[in-house]
mmCIF file of C-alpha atoms in Angstrom:
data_model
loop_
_atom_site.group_PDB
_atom_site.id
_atom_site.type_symbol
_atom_site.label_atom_id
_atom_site.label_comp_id
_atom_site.label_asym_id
_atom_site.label_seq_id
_atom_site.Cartn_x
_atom_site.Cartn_y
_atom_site.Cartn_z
ATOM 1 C CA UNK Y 19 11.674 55.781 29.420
ATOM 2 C CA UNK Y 20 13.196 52.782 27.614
ATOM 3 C CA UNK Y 21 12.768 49.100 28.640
ATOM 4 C CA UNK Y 22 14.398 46.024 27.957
ATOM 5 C CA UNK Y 23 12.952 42.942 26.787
ATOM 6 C CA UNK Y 24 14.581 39.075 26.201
ATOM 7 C CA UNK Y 25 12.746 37.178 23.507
ATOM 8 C CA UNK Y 26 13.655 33.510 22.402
ATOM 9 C CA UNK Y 27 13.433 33.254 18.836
ATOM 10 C CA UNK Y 28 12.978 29.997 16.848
ATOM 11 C CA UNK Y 29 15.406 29.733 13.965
ATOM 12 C CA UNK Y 30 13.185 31.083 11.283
ATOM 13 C CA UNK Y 31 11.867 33.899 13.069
ATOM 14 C CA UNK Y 32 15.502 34.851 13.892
ATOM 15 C CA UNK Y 33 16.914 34.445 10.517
ATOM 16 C CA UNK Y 34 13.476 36.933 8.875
ATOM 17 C CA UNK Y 35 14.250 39.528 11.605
ATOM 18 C CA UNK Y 36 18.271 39.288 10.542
ATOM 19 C CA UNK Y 37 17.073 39.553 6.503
ATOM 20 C CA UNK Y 38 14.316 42.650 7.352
ATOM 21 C CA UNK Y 39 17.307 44.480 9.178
ATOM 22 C CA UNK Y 40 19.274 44.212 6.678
ATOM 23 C CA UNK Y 41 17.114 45.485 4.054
ATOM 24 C CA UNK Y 42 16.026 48.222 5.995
ATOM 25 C CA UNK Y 43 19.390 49.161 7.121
ATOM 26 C CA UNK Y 44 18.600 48.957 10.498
ATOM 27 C CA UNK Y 45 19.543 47.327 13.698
ATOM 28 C CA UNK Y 46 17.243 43.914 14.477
ATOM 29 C CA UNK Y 47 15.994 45.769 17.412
ATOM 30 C CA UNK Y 48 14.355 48.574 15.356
ATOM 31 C CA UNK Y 49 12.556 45.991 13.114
ATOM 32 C CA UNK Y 50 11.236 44.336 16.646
ATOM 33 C CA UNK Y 51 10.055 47.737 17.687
ATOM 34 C CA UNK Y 52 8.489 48.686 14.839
ATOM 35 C CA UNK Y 53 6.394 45.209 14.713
ATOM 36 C CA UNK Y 54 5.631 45.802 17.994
ATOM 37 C CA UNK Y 55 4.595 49.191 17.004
ATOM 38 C CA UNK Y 56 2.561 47.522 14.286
ATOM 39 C CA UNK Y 57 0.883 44.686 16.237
ATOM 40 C CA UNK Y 58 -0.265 47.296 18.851
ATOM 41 C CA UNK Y 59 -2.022 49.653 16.478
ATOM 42 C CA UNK Y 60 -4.158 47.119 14.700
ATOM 43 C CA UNK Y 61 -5.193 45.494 17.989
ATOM 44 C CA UNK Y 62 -6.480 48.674 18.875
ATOM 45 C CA UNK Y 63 -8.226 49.335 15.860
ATOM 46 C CA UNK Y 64 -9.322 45.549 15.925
ATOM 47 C CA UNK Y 65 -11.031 46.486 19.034
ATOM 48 C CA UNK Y 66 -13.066 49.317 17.387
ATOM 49 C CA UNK Y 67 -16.271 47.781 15.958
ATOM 50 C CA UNK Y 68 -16.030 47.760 11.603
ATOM 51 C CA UNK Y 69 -18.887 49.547 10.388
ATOM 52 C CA UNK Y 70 -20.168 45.865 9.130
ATOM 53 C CA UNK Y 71 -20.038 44.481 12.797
ATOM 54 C CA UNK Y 72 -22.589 47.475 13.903
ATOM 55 C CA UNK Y 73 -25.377 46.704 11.376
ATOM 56 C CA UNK Y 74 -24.649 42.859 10.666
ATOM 57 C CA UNK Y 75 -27.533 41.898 12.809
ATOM 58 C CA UNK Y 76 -30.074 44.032 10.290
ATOM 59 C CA UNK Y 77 -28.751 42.800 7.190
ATOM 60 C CA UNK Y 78 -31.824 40.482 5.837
ATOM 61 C CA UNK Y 79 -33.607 41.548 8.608
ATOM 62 C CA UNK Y 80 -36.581 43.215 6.278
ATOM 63 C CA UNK Y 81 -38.653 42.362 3.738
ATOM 64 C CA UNK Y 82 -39.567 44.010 0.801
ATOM 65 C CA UNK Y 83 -42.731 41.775 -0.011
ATOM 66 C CA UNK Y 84 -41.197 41.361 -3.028
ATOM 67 C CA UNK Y 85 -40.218 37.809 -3.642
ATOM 68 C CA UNK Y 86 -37.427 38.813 -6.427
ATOM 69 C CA UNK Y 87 -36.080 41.946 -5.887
ATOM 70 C CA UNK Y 88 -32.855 40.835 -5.233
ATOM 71 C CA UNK Y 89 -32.989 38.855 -8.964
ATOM 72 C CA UNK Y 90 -34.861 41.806 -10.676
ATOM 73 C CA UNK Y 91 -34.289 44.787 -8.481
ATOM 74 C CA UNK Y 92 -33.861 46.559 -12.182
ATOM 75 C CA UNK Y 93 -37.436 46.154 -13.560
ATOM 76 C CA UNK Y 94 -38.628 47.060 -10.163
ATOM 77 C CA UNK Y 95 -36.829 50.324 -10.063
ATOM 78 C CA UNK Y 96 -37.617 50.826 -13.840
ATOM 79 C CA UNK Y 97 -41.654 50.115 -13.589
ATOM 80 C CA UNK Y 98 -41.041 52.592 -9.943
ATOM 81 C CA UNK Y 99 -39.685 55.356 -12.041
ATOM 82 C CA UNK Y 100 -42.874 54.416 -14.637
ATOM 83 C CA UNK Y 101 -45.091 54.958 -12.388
ATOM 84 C CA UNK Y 102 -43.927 57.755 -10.489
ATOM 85 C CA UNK Y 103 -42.207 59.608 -13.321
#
């Protein structure tokens, strides 16, 4: 099933859909149905949570006890490995 949609353009939209059809060698319609396309499919992933929104509220969260692990997380590691080596 097809439908058929009207859209007003402002000048500049009008004359960037004209110069993408033409590159693409392709009718203006195809270039508005494949943004369409476009726009769709990141919406939906947009409404998938990124891996960063699931554990954002643990990040700092914890602490070490260590007040500079962040600024010498080497030596720690290194005098770890010492120690349990």
């Amino acid at each position: 099933m097809r439908t058929q949609v009207t859209v007003r353009l402002g000048d500049e939209i009008a004359e960037g859909l004209a110069a993408a059809a033409k590159k693409l060698h392709v009718k203006r319609s195809e270039v508005v149905r494949l943004a369409l396309e476009r726009f769709i499919r990141e919406e939906d992933a947009e409404a998938e949570p990124r891996p960063y929104d699931r554990v954002k509220d643990l990040l700092g969260s914890l602490a070490s006890g260590v007040p500079d692990l962040g600024e010498a997380h080497r030596e720690h590691l290194r005098a770890k490995f010492r120690r349990d080596g």
